[in-house]
Amino acid sequence: MKKKVRPLLMSVDDDPAYNKILSSICEKMQVEVNISDTAKEFVKKLSTTTPDICLIDINLSRGEKVGLQIVKFIKEKMNKKIPILVVSASNDMETLNSVAEIGADGFMAKPIDAPRLLSKLAKYLPYEKISNLETFFKTIPSSYSQCIVDRDATILGMNDEGIFLECSDEIPIGVEIELEGNIFQDILGDMSPSIKVTSAINLIEDPILKSKSYLVFDQKNILLQDSIAKWLHQIDLNEK
Amino acid sequence: MAIYKRNILIIDDDPDMRNYLNQILSSSGAFVREAESAHYGFESIKENIPDIILLDMNMPGESGLRFSARLRELELYAKIPIIILSQNKNKEIIKESKDLGIQGYLAKPVKPIHLKNKIREVLKDLKIPPSVYIFNKSKDNLDTQIMYHVHGILTQFGPKGLKVATPIKIETEAKLKIQAKIIRDLNLDQEEIIVKSSTQLGRAKEFSSICEFEGLTELQSQNIFNCLKEWP
């Protein structure tokens, strides 16, 4: 099997608590991580390794903004096109301006959490690097979220009140679903081939774990109930 | 409640009326028996207890109400639902029939739809188990394979799959299709989706399923990825 390509993230921060959190988030997301506590260590590592992304704390060495100097050094002196994100707890205009001035690719506010880091990875890393990340999911904007799920089922039996289905899903009592199939065209003629039903009972049947659900038709849809009764009666007559 | 395969007894002295009611109900799959008087009606009940009785109010001999009163006193037959059919919409008769515990009252002429509705209504109140036609695949030659649709909410999306919340618990490893704007926009509406896990959320009718697209090409994943990038 092909070895999964994991993105490598390098970080420098002197806050042990932050380093611990970052390390655990990366582990969960299956991102390889290389953490340094000091600027010196970080730059040394960077000369031998090429990460996919760097996170650099702005306030290294007690607020002297050494982080910005590292960014400048990488961008000007090292011939590496690595996306660099500046990390800081303060996101005031001054900080953001200095980040932009120095040529960093982006900014990430503290505290760090998985969705925030994911969104940054999605933005700055090429697709191949993140496609294997197990937890790479993004929240869908609500305007996009409505959907209809289609599933297969087999009709076991029917009367003019409801229908018995064999399906592998569990349909709790009171859930409305819509059925669609050629058989309904048979029954309803030119009318819409789909019908609404509401789950009335749900029985799980062992050993194959296929549930038999009894679902009732819309009680106000008298035309449907009548059509089904007549259709079933016709089947009965044909049998005789 | 179903009329299909119900045993219905019609007691009416008018043969045309009996024939009319019989045709309406038989065509809906009910088993209908007829009796021309209270006397013969009672004989028929003794033979086979019907699920419901349609009873004419005015008959020579014993009237519908008197017959009902008599049935109600007999333990074995006291609980058979009765619907009274009458020419006269007399408030006193309606009240009297209610006092006798008669479940329904219909004024003649009876429209088929009103008749069936009333029967369904009465049977529903009594919660009599329905009779079901069981399809026999080899014999019936019917297309019993269907598809069902249920509304869901897409919660998350990734280059490999998605998370969807539904009121039903979808089986793990099940294959499904999802109709949604985002899926259409990304030209993924023909792709099959496999459920990796389905777990119940806090509330009773809310399940979240983690799903993966099956056999997605690099290009398709790339498209999803590019789309995700644009989201906030």
Short mmCIF file of C-alpha atoms in Angstrom, two decimals:
data_model
loop_
_atom_site.label_atom_id
_atom_site.label_comp_id
_atom_site.label_asym_id
_atom_site.label_seq_id
_atom_site.Cartn_x
_atom_site.Cartn_y
_atom_site.Cartn_z
CA MET A 1 0.00 0.00 0.00
CA LYS A 2 1.22 3.47 -0.83
CA LYS A 3 2.48 5.32 2.20
CA LYS A 4 0.23 8.20 3.07
CA VAL A 5 1.77 11.58 2.48
CA ARG A 6 1.60 13.60 5.64
CA PRO A 7 2.21 17.30 5.77
CA LEU A 8 5.06 18.44 7.97
CA LEU A 9 4.47 21.41 10.22
CA MET A 10 7.29 23.22 12.00
CA SER A 11 6.60 25.49 14.90
CA VAL A 12 8.52 27.69 17.25
CA ASP A 13 7.05 28.91 20.52
CA ASP A 14 8.41 29.24 24.03
CA ASP A 15 5.06 28.52 25.69
CA PRO A 16 5.08 24.85 26.79
CA ALA A 17 1.30 24.75 27.18
CA TYR A 18 0.76 25.89 23.59
CA ASN A 19 3.34 23.40 22.33
CA LYS A 20 1.58 20.59 24.10
CA ILE A 21 -1.81 21.49 22.61
CA LEU A 22 -0.37 21.94 19.12
CA SER A 23 1.33 18.59 19.36
CA SER A 24 -1.84 16.78 20.38
CA ILE A 25 -3.96 18.48 17.69
CA CYS A 26 -1.43 17.54 15.02
CA GLU A 27 -1.29 13.99 16.23
CA LYS A 28 -5.07 13.68 15.99
CA MET A 29 -5.10 15.16 12.52
CA GLN A 30 -2.17 12.99 11.45
CA VAL A 31 -0.03 16.01 10.68
CA GLU A 32 3.65 15.52 11.38
CA VAL A 33 4.96 18.17 13.67
CA ASN A 34 8.36 19.45 14.67
CA ILE A 35 8.32 21.84 17.60
CA SER A 36 11.13 24.10 18.75
CA ASP A 37 11.24 26.17 21.95
CA THR A 38 13.82 28.68 20.80
CA ALA A 39 14.54 30.69 17.69
CA LYS A 40 18.04 29.28 17.49
CA GLU A 41 16.88 25.68 17.53
CA PHE A 42 14.21 26.42 14.95
CA VAL A 43 16.52 28.08 12.46
CA LYS A 44 19.03 25.29 12.84
CA LYS A 45 16.40 22.67 12.07
CA LEU A 46 15.11 24.69 9.17
CA SER A 47 18.49 24.60 7.45
CA THR A 48 18.23 20.82 7.11
CA THR A 49 14.48 20.28 6.82
CA THR A 50 11.86 21.66 4.48
CA PRO A 51 8.48 21.71 6.17
CA ASP A 52 5.18 22.31 4.39
CA ILE A 53 4.18 25.11 6.70
CA CYS A 54 5.70 27.07 9.58
CA LEU A 55 4.02 28.56 12.62
CA ILE A 56 6.09 31.22 14.28
CA ASP A 57 5.26 32.85 17.56
CA ILE A 58 5.63 36.59 17.34
CA ASN A 59 6.62 37.14 20.97
CA LEU A 60 9.55 34.81 21.35
CA SER A 61 12.07 35.73 24.05
CA ARG A 62 9.86 37.78 26.32
CA GLY A 63 8.08 40.10 23.98
CA GLU A 64 10.98 41.16 21.82
CA LYS A 65 9.17 40.08 18.69
CA VAL A 66 12.02 37.80 17.67
CA GLY A 67 9.42 35.91 15.68
CA LEU A 68 9.21 38.70 13.13
CA GLN A 69 12.97 38.63 12.71
CA ILE A 70 12.86 34.92 11.96
CA VAL A 71 10.18 35.46 9.34
CA LYS A 72 12.26 38.17 7.76
CA PHE A 73 15.33 35.93 7.83
CA ILE A 74 13.54 33.03 6.18
CA LYS A 75 11.91 35.17 3.53
CA GLU A 76 15.08 37.12 2.67
CA LYS A 77 17.99 34.82 3.33
CA MET A 78 16.68 31.28 2.92
CA ASN A 79 15.70 30.20 -0.52
CA LYS A 80 12.64 28.31 0.61
CA LYS A 81 9.10 28.98 -0.46
CA ILE A 82 7.40 27.84 2.69
CA PRO A 83 4.10 29.34 3.81
CA ILE A 84 4.75 31.09 7.10
CA LEU A 85 2.07 31.93 9.60
CA VAL A 86 2.70 34.26 12.46
CA VAL A 87 1.03 33.23 15.68
CA SER A 88 0.05 35.66 18.39
CA ALA A 89 -2.40 36.13 21.21
CA SER A 90 -2.87 39.78 20.26
CA ASN A 91 -4.60 40.54 17.02
CA ASP A 92 -4.54 44.34 17.13
CA MET A 93 -3.89 46.44 14.07
CA GLU A 94 -0.25 47.00 14.98
CA THR A 95 0.48 43.28 15.08
CA LEU A 96 -1.41 42.56 11.88
CA ASN A 97 0.35 45.39 10.08
CA SER A 98 3.78 44.23 11.13
CA VAL A 99 2.95 40.69 10.00
CA ALA A 100 2.02 41.96 6.56
CA GLU A 101 5.03 44.25 6.35
CA ILE A 102 7.49 41.54 7.15
CA GLY A 103 6.16 39.36 4.36
CA ALA A 104 4.57 36.56 6.37
CA ASP A 105 1.92 34.63 4.47
CA GLY A 106 -0.67 34.74 7.17
CA PHE A 107 -1.63 35.17 10.75
CA MET A 108 -3.15 32.80 13.25
CA ALA A 109 -4.65 33.99 16.52
CA LYS A 110 -4.19 32.13 19.79
CA PRO A 111 -5.62 30.08 21.40
CA ILE A 112 -5.11 27.36 18.85
CA ASP A 113 -7.75 24.72 18.12
CA ALA A 114 -8.24 22.03 15.52
CA PRO A 115 -10.76 23.77 13.22
CA ARG A 116 -8.63 26.91 13.15
CA LEU A 117 -5.50 25.00 12.26
CA LEU A 118 -7.39 22.93 9.68
CA SER A 119 -8.72 26.01 7.97
CA LYS A 120 -5.19 27.37 7.75
CA LEU A 121 -3.84 24.12 6.35
CA ALA A 122 -6.64 24.08 3.79
CA LYS A 123 -5.76 27.59 2.75
CA TYR A 124 -1.99 27.31 2.47
CA LEU A 125 -1.21 23.69 1.62
CA PRO A 126 -1.59 22.01 -1.75
CA TYR A 127 -4.30 19.40 -2.05
CA GLU A 128 -2.00 16.36 -2.05
CA LYS A 129 -0.71 17.33 1.35
CA ILE A 130 -4.02 17.44 3.10
CA SER A 131 -6.19 14.99 1.21
CA ASN A 132 -5.24 12.16 3.54
CA LEU A 133 -5.93 13.99 6.76
CA GLU A 134 -8.61 11.97 8.50
CA THR A 135 -10.29 14.90 10.15
CA PHE A 136 -10.35 17.26 7.27
CA PHE A 137 -13.93 18.40 7.34
CA LYS A 138 -15.28 21.87 7.04
CA THR A 139 -18.61 23.12 8.33
CA ILE A 140 -21.09 23.61 5.52
CA PRO A 141 -22.67 27.06 5.27
CA SER A 142 -26.33 26.81 6.25
CA SER A 143 -27.47 27.97 2.82
CA TYR A 144 -25.98 24.75 1.44
CA SER A 145 -26.96 22.35 4.16
CA GLN A 146 -30.43 21.12 3.08
CA CYS A 147 -30.29 17.72 1.45
CA ILE A 148 -32.30 14.63 0.60
CA VAL A 149 -30.87 11.19 1.31
CA ASP A 150 -31.92 8.37 -1.03
CA ARG A 151 -32.02 4.76 0.17
CA ASP A 152 -33.21 1.47 -1.26
CA ALA A 153 -35.93 -0.69 0.24
CA THR A 154 -38.19 -3.60 -0.64
CA ILE A 155 -41.93 -3.62 -0.14
CA LEU A 156 -43.06 -6.66 1.80
CA GLY A 157 -46.74 -5.93 2.08
CA MET A 158 -49.37 -3.26 1.91
CA ASN A 159 -52.92 -2.31 2.68
CA ASP A 160 -54.87 0.89 2.18
CA GLU A 161 -53.57 2.25 5.45
CA GLY A 162 -49.88 1.59 5.22
CA ILE A 163 -46.94 -0.34 3.91
CA PHE A 164 -44.40 -2.83 5.26
CA LEU A 165 -40.85 -2.17 4.17
CA GLU A 166 -37.71 -4.17 4.42
CA CYS A 167 -34.79 -1.83 4.80
CA SER A 168 -31.51 -1.86 6.61
CA ASP A 169 -32.01 1.51 8.27
CA GLU A 170 -33.76 2.22 11.50
CA ILE A 171 -36.73 4.52 10.92
CA PRO A 172 -37.91 5.79 14.30
CA ILE A 173 -41.63 6.17 14.93
CA GLY A 174 -43.04 9.44 13.63
CA VAL A 175 -40.38 10.04 10.98
CA GLU A 176 -41.75 11.06 7.59
CA ILE A 177 -40.22 9.62 4.47
CA GLU A 178 -41.14 9.69 0.80
CA LEU A 179 -41.38 6.52 -1.25
CA GLU A 180 -40.69 6.32 -4.94
CA GLY A 181 -40.90 3.38 -7.31
CA ASN A 182 -42.47 1.98 -10.45
CA ILE A 183 -45.05 0.20 -8.36
CA PHE A 184 -46.59 3.51 -7.33
CA GLN A 185 -47.02 4.48 -10.94
CA ASP A 186 -48.90 1.21 -11.35
CA ILE A 187 -51.14 2.06 -8.44
CA LEU A 188 -51.61 5.76 -8.97
CA GLY A 189 -51.64 5.91 -12.75
CA ASP A 190 -50.77 9.39 -13.92
CA MET A 191 -50.41 10.81 -10.46
CA SER A 192 -47.09 11.57 -8.83
CA PRO A 193 -45.13 8.35 -8.35
CA SER A 194 -43.94 9.33 -4.90
CA ILE A 195 -45.94 9.09 -1.70
CA LYS A 196 -45.43 10.32 1.82
CA VAL A 197 -45.45 7.89 4.72
CA THR A 198 -44.88 8.13 8.44
CA SER A 199 -43.18 5.43 10.44
CA ALA A 200 -45.63 3.69 12.77
CA ILE A 201 -43.63 0.79 14.14
CA ASN A 202 -40.07 -0.32 13.82
CA LEU A 203 -38.98 -3.88 14.37
CA ILE A 204 -35.40 -4.98 14.11
CA GLU A 205 -35.17 -8.48 12.75
CA ASP A 206 -32.20 -10.67 13.51
CA PRO A 207 -29.99 -12.31 12.35
CA ILE A 208 -29.41 -10.25 9.22
CA LEU A 209 -30.34 -7.07 11.03
CA LYS A 210 -32.82 -6.01 8.42
CA SER A 211 -35.63 -4.07 9.90
CA LYS A 212 -39.22 -4.39 8.88
CA SER A 213 -40.89 -1.05 9.19
CA TYR A 214 -44.61 -0.44 9.04
CA LEU A 215 -45.28 2.99 7.69
CA VAL A 216 -48.69 4.61 7.36
CA PHE A 217 -49.89 6.79 4.50
CA ASP A 218 -50.99 10.35 4.92
CA GLN A 219 -54.45 9.85 6.44
CA LYS A 220 -55.80 12.89 4.62
CA ASN A 221 -54.82 11.49 1.25
CA ILE A 222 -58.05 9.61 0.65
CA LEU A 223 -57.43 9.31 -3.07
CA LEU A 224 -54.21 7.41 -2.39
CA GLN A 225 -55.82 5.08 0.14
CA ASP A 226 -58.64 4.38 -2.27
CA SER A 227 -56.33 3.73 -5.19
CA ILE A 228 -54.30 1.28 -3.14
CA ALA A 229 -57.38 -0.55 -1.86
CA LYS A 230 -58.73 -0.91 -5.41
CA TRP A 231 -55.36 -1.99 -6.74
CA LEU A 232 -54.95 -4.66 -4.06
CA HIS A 233 -58.48 -5.85 -4.68
CA GLN A 234 -57.60 -6.24 -8.34
CA ILE A 235 -54.59 -8.39 -7.44
CA ASP A 236 -56.83 -10.54 -5.26
CA LEU A 237 -59.27 -10.95 -8.16
CA ASN A 238 -56.49 -11.86 -10.58
CA GLU A 239 -55.30 -14.55 -8.21
CA LYS A 240 -58.73 -16.15 -8.23
CA MET B 1 -57.26 2.49 9.14
CA ALA B 2 -57.52 0.03 6.37
CA ILE B 3 -60.74 -1.17 4.83
CA TYR B 4 -58.84 -3.81 2.87
CA LYS B 5 -59.85 -7.34 3.92
CA ARG B 6 -62.20 -6.10 6.62
CA ASN B 7 -65.33 -8.13 7.33
CA ILE B 8 -68.21 -5.74 6.86
CA LEU B 9 -71.85 -6.61 7.43
CA ILE B 10 -74.54 -4.51 5.75
CA ILE B 11 -78.02 -4.73 7.26
CA ASP B 12 -80.59 -2.91 5.16
CA ASP B 13 -83.99 -3.87 3.81
CA ASP B 14 -83.43 -2.05 0.52
CA PRO B 15 -81.62 -4.39 -1.94
CA ASP B 16 -80.47 -1.50 -4.13
CA MET B 17 -78.91 0.21 -1.13
CA ARG B 18 -77.20 -3.01 -0.06
CA ASN B 19 -75.86 -3.53 -3.56
CA TYR B 20 -74.61 0.06 -3.73
CA LEU B 21 -72.76 -0.13 -0.40
CA ASN B 22 -71.43 -3.58 -1.23
CA GLN B 23 -69.91 -2.39 -4.49
CA ILE B 24 -68.19 0.57 -2.88
CA LEU B 25 -66.61 -1.54 -0.18
CA SER B 26 -65.81 -4.64 -2.22
CA SER B 27 -63.88 -2.58 -4.71
CA SER B 28 -61.67 -1.52 -1.80
CA GLY B 29 -60.91 -5.12 -0.98
CA ALA B 30 -63.35 -5.57 1.91
CA PHE B 31 -65.22 -8.83 2.54
CA VAL B 32 -68.84 -7.77 2.49
CA ARG B 33 -71.88 -9.68 3.67
CA GLU B 34 -75.47 -8.53 3.37
CA ALA B 35 -78.57 -9.08 5.47
CA GLU B 36 -82.09 -7.85 4.64
CA SER B 37 -83.33 -7.52 8.18
CA ALA B 38 -82.23 -7.36 11.81
CA HIS B 39 -83.21 -10.98 12.16
CA TYR B 40 -80.96 -12.22 9.32
CA GLY B 41 -78.29 -9.77 10.42
CA PHE B 42 -78.18 -11.39 13.82
CA GLU B 43 -77.91 -14.85 12.25
CA SER B 44 -74.99 -13.65 10.15
CA ILE B 45 -73.23 -12.17 13.20
CA LYS B 46 -73.60 -15.43 15.10
CA GLU B 47 -71.97 -17.23 12.21
CA ASN B 48 -69.02 -14.88 11.88
CA ILE B 49 -68.38 -11.74 13.91
CA PRO B 50 -67.84 -8.83 11.51
CA ASP B 51 -65.24 -6.09 12.03
CA ILE B 52 -67.95 -3.47 11.55
CA ILE B 53 -71.71 -3.30 10.91
CA LEU B 54 -73.45 -0.83 8.61
CA LEU B 55 -76.97 -0.67 9.94
CA ASP B 56 -80.07 0.88 8.39
CA MET B 57 -82.13 2.90 10.83
CA ASN B 58 -85.60 2.21 9.48
CA MET B 59 -86.37 -1.39 8.70
CA PRO B 60 -89.62 -3.33 8.91
CA GLY B 61 -89.65 -5.37 12.10
CA GLU B 62 -86.85 -4.48 14.46
CA SER B 63 -85.45 -0.98 13.92
CA GLY B 64 -81.75 -0.27 13.72
CA LEU B 65 -81.67 1.36 17.12
CA ARG B 66 -83.50 -1.47 18.85
CA PHE B 67 -81.26 -4.00 17.19
CA SER B 68 -78.17 -2.06 18.37
CA ALA B 69 -79.52 -1.94 21.90
CA ARG B 70 -80.00 -5.70 21.81
CA LEU B 71 -76.45 -6.32 20.54
CA ARG B 72 -74.98 -4.04 23.16
CA GLU B 73 -76.48 -6.19 25.88
CA LEU B 74 -74.83 -9.35 24.61
CA GLU B 75 -71.29 -9.59 25.89
CA LEU B 76 -69.96 -11.39 22.84
CA TYR B 77 -71.24 -8.81 20.36
CA ALA B 78 -71.36 -5.64 22.47
CA LYS B 79 -68.07 -4.30 21.13
CA ILE B 80 -68.72 -4.63 17.40
CA PRO B 81 -68.51 -1.13 15.91
CA ILE B 82 -71.76 0.05 14.35
CA ILE B 83 -72.42 2.80 11.85
CA ILE B 84 -76.06 3.84 11.56
CA LEU B 85 -77.39 4.86 8.14
CA SER B 86 -80.52 6.90 8.13
CA GLN B 87 -82.74 8.94 5.84
CA ASN B 88 -83.76 11.33 8.54
CA LYS B 89 -81.12 13.52 10.06
CA ASN B 90 -82.87 13.54 13.37
CA LYS B 91 -80.95 15.03 16.27
CA GLU B 92 -82.77 12.87 18.76
CA ILE B 93 -81.85 9.72 16.92
CA ILE B 94 -78.23 10.81 16.73
CA LYS B 95 -78.24 11.45 20.47
CA GLU B 96 -79.94 8.15 21.18
CA SER B 97 -77.45 6.25 19.05
CA LYS B 98 -74.59 7.95 20.84
CA ASP B 99 -76.07 6.93 24.16
CA LEU B 100 -76.11 3.36 22.90
CA GLY B 101 -72.41 3.62 22.17
CA ILE B 102 -72.83 3.58 18.41
CA GLN B 103 -69.64 4.77 16.79
CA GLY B 104 -70.90 6.44 13.66
CA TYR B 105 -73.90 8.02 12.01
CA LEU B 106 -74.31 8.70 8.30
CA ALA B 107 -77.22 10.37 6.52
CA LYS B 108 -78.49 8.84 3.29
CA PRO B 109 -77.70 9.32 0.47
CA VAL B 110 -74.20 8.23 1.38
CA LYS B 111 -71.28 9.30 -0.75
CA PRO B 112 -68.60 6.62 -1.21
CA ILE B 113 -65.91 8.84 0.18
CA HIS B 114 -67.90 9.68 3.31
CA LEU B 115 -68.66 6.04 3.89
CA LYS B 116 -65.04 4.95 3.64
CA ASN B 117 -63.85 7.83 5.76
CA LYS B 118 -66.33 7.00 8.46
CA ILE B 119 -65.34 3.34 8.45
CA ARG B 120 -61.65 4.19 8.63
CA GLU B 121 -62.30 6.66 11.41
CA VAL B 122 -64.27 4.17 13.48
CA LEU B 123 -61.75 1.37 13.00
CA LYS B 124 -58.90 3.70 13.86
CA ASP B 125 -60.44 4.57 17.21
CA LEU B 126 -60.72 0.89 18.01
CA LYS B 127 -57.13 0.16 17.06
CA ILE B 128 -57.98 -3.09 15.33
CA PRO B 129 -54.80 -4.56 13.81
CA PRO B 130 -54.74 -4.09 10.05
CA SER B 131 -54.73 -6.87 7.55
CA VAL B 132 -51.89 -6.65 5.05
CA TYR B 133 -51.45 -7.98 1.56
CA ILE B 134 -48.07 -9.75 1.56
CA PHE B 135 -46.29 -9.55 -1.76
CA ASN B 136 -44.92 -12.73 -3.15
CA LYS B 137 -42.05 -11.78 -5.43
CA SER B 138 -42.12 -14.87 -7.63
CA LYS B 139 -45.88 -15.10 -7.89
CA ASP B 140 -46.98 -11.48 -8.05
CA ASN B 141 -44.38 -10.41 -10.59
CA LEU B 142 -44.37 -6.98 -8.99
CA ASP B 143 -41.57 -4.50 -8.84
CA THR B 144 -41.22 -4.26 -5.09
CA GLN B 145 -37.85 -2.53 -5.19
CA ILE B 146 -38.36 1.08 -4.27
CA MET B 147 -36.37 4.04 -3.14
CA TYR B 148 -37.14 6.22 -0.21
CA HIS B 149 -36.16 9.78 0.44
CA VAL B 150 -35.59 11.41 3.76
CA HIS B 151 -34.71 15.02 4.51
CA GLY B 152 -31.33 15.63 6.08
CA ILE B 153 -28.87 18.35 6.91
CA LEU B 154 -25.33 18.32 5.58
CA THR B 155 -23.16 19.44 8.45
CA GLN B 156 -19.60 19.03 7.22
CA PHE B 157 -17.79 18.44 3.98
CA GLY B 158 -14.27 17.31 3.18
CA PRO B 159 -12.25 16.25 0.15
CA LYS B 160 -13.10 12.62 0.91
CA GLY B 161 -16.61 12.71 2.21
CA LEU B 162 -19.18 14.40 4.33
CA LYS B 163 -21.23 14.32 7.48
CA VAL B 164 -25.00 14.28 7.29
CA ALA B 165 -27.65 14.48 10.00
CA THR B 166 -30.85 12.51 9.38
CA PRO B 167 -33.91 11.48 11.40
CA ILE B 168 -33.16 7.83 10.53
CA LYS B 169 -30.23 5.69 11.59
CA ILE B 170 -28.46 4.59 8.43
CA GLU B 171 -26.72 1.25 8.42
CA THR B 172 -22.90 1.25 8.42
CA GLU B 173 -21.37 0.39 5.04
CA ALA B 174 -24.68 1.26 3.40
CA LYS B 175 -24.55 2.92 0.01
CA LEU B 176 -26.63 5.99 -0.51
CA LYS B 177 -27.13 8.98 -2.71
CA ILE B 178 -27.53 12.49 -1.50
CA GLN B 179 -29.34 15.26 -3.36
CA ALA B 180 -27.98 18.65 -2.39
CA LYS B 181 -26.96 21.85 -4.09
CA ILE B 182 -23.32 21.50 -3.10
CA ILE B 183 -23.18 17.97 -4.50
CA ARG B 184 -24.75 19.06 -7.77
CA ASP B 185 -22.43 22.07 -7.98
CA LEU B 186 -19.43 19.78 -7.62
CA ASN B 187 -20.79 17.27 -10.16
CA LEU B 188 -20.84 14.54 -7.56
CA ASP B 189 -24.50 13.60 -7.90
CA GLN B 190 -23.69 10.35 -9.67
CA GLU B 191 -21.15 9.23 -7.08
CA GLU B 192 -22.03 6.61 -4.53
CA ILE B 193 -21.54 7.44 -0.89
CA ILE B 194 -20.67 4.88 1.75
CA VAL B 195 -21.65 5.31 5.37
CA LYS B 196 -18.69 4.79 7.67
CA SER B 197 -20.50 5.32 10.94
CA SER B 198 -23.89 6.48 12.17
CA THR B 199 -24.37 7.70 15.70
CA GLN B 200 -27.32 9.09 17.58
CA LEU B 201 -27.02 12.72 18.57
CA GLY B 202 -28.58 14.18 21.68
CA ARG B 203 -32.18 13.98 20.54
CA ALA B 204 -34.20 10.91 19.69
CA LYS B 205 -34.71 11.38 15.95
CA GLU B 206 -31.31 12.77 15.10
CA PHE B 207 -28.47 10.68 13.79
CA SER B 208 -25.17 11.81 12.36
CA SER B 209 -23.49 9.72 9.70
CA ILE B 210 -19.92 10.06 8.54
CA CYS B 211 -19.79 9.15 4.87
CA GLU B 212 -17.16 8.76 2.19
CA PHE B 213 -17.44 9.10 -1.55
CA GLU B 214 -16.54 5.87 -3.25
CA GLY B 215 -13.77 5.88 -5.82
CA LEU B 216 -13.38 9.61 -6.13
CA THR B 217 -10.82 10.75 -8.68
CA GLU B 218 -8.01 13.14 -7.81
CA LEU B 219 -9.62 15.82 -9.91
CA GLN B 220 -12.95 15.48 -8.13
CA SER B 221 -11.27 15.70 -4.72
CA GLN B 222 -9.32 18.69 -5.91
CA ASN B 223 -12.55 20.39 -6.93
CA ILE B 224 -14.06 19.78 -3.52
CA PHE B 225 -10.93 21.11 -1.90
CA ASN B 226 -10.97 24.29 -3.95
CA CYS B 227 -14.62 24.80 -3.10
CA LEU B 228 -13.95 24.32 0.62
CA LYS B 229 -11.21 26.89 0.51
CA GLU B 230 -13.71 29.56 -0.45
CA TRP B 231 -15.93 28.91 2.53
CA PRO B 232 -15.46 31.06 5.63
#
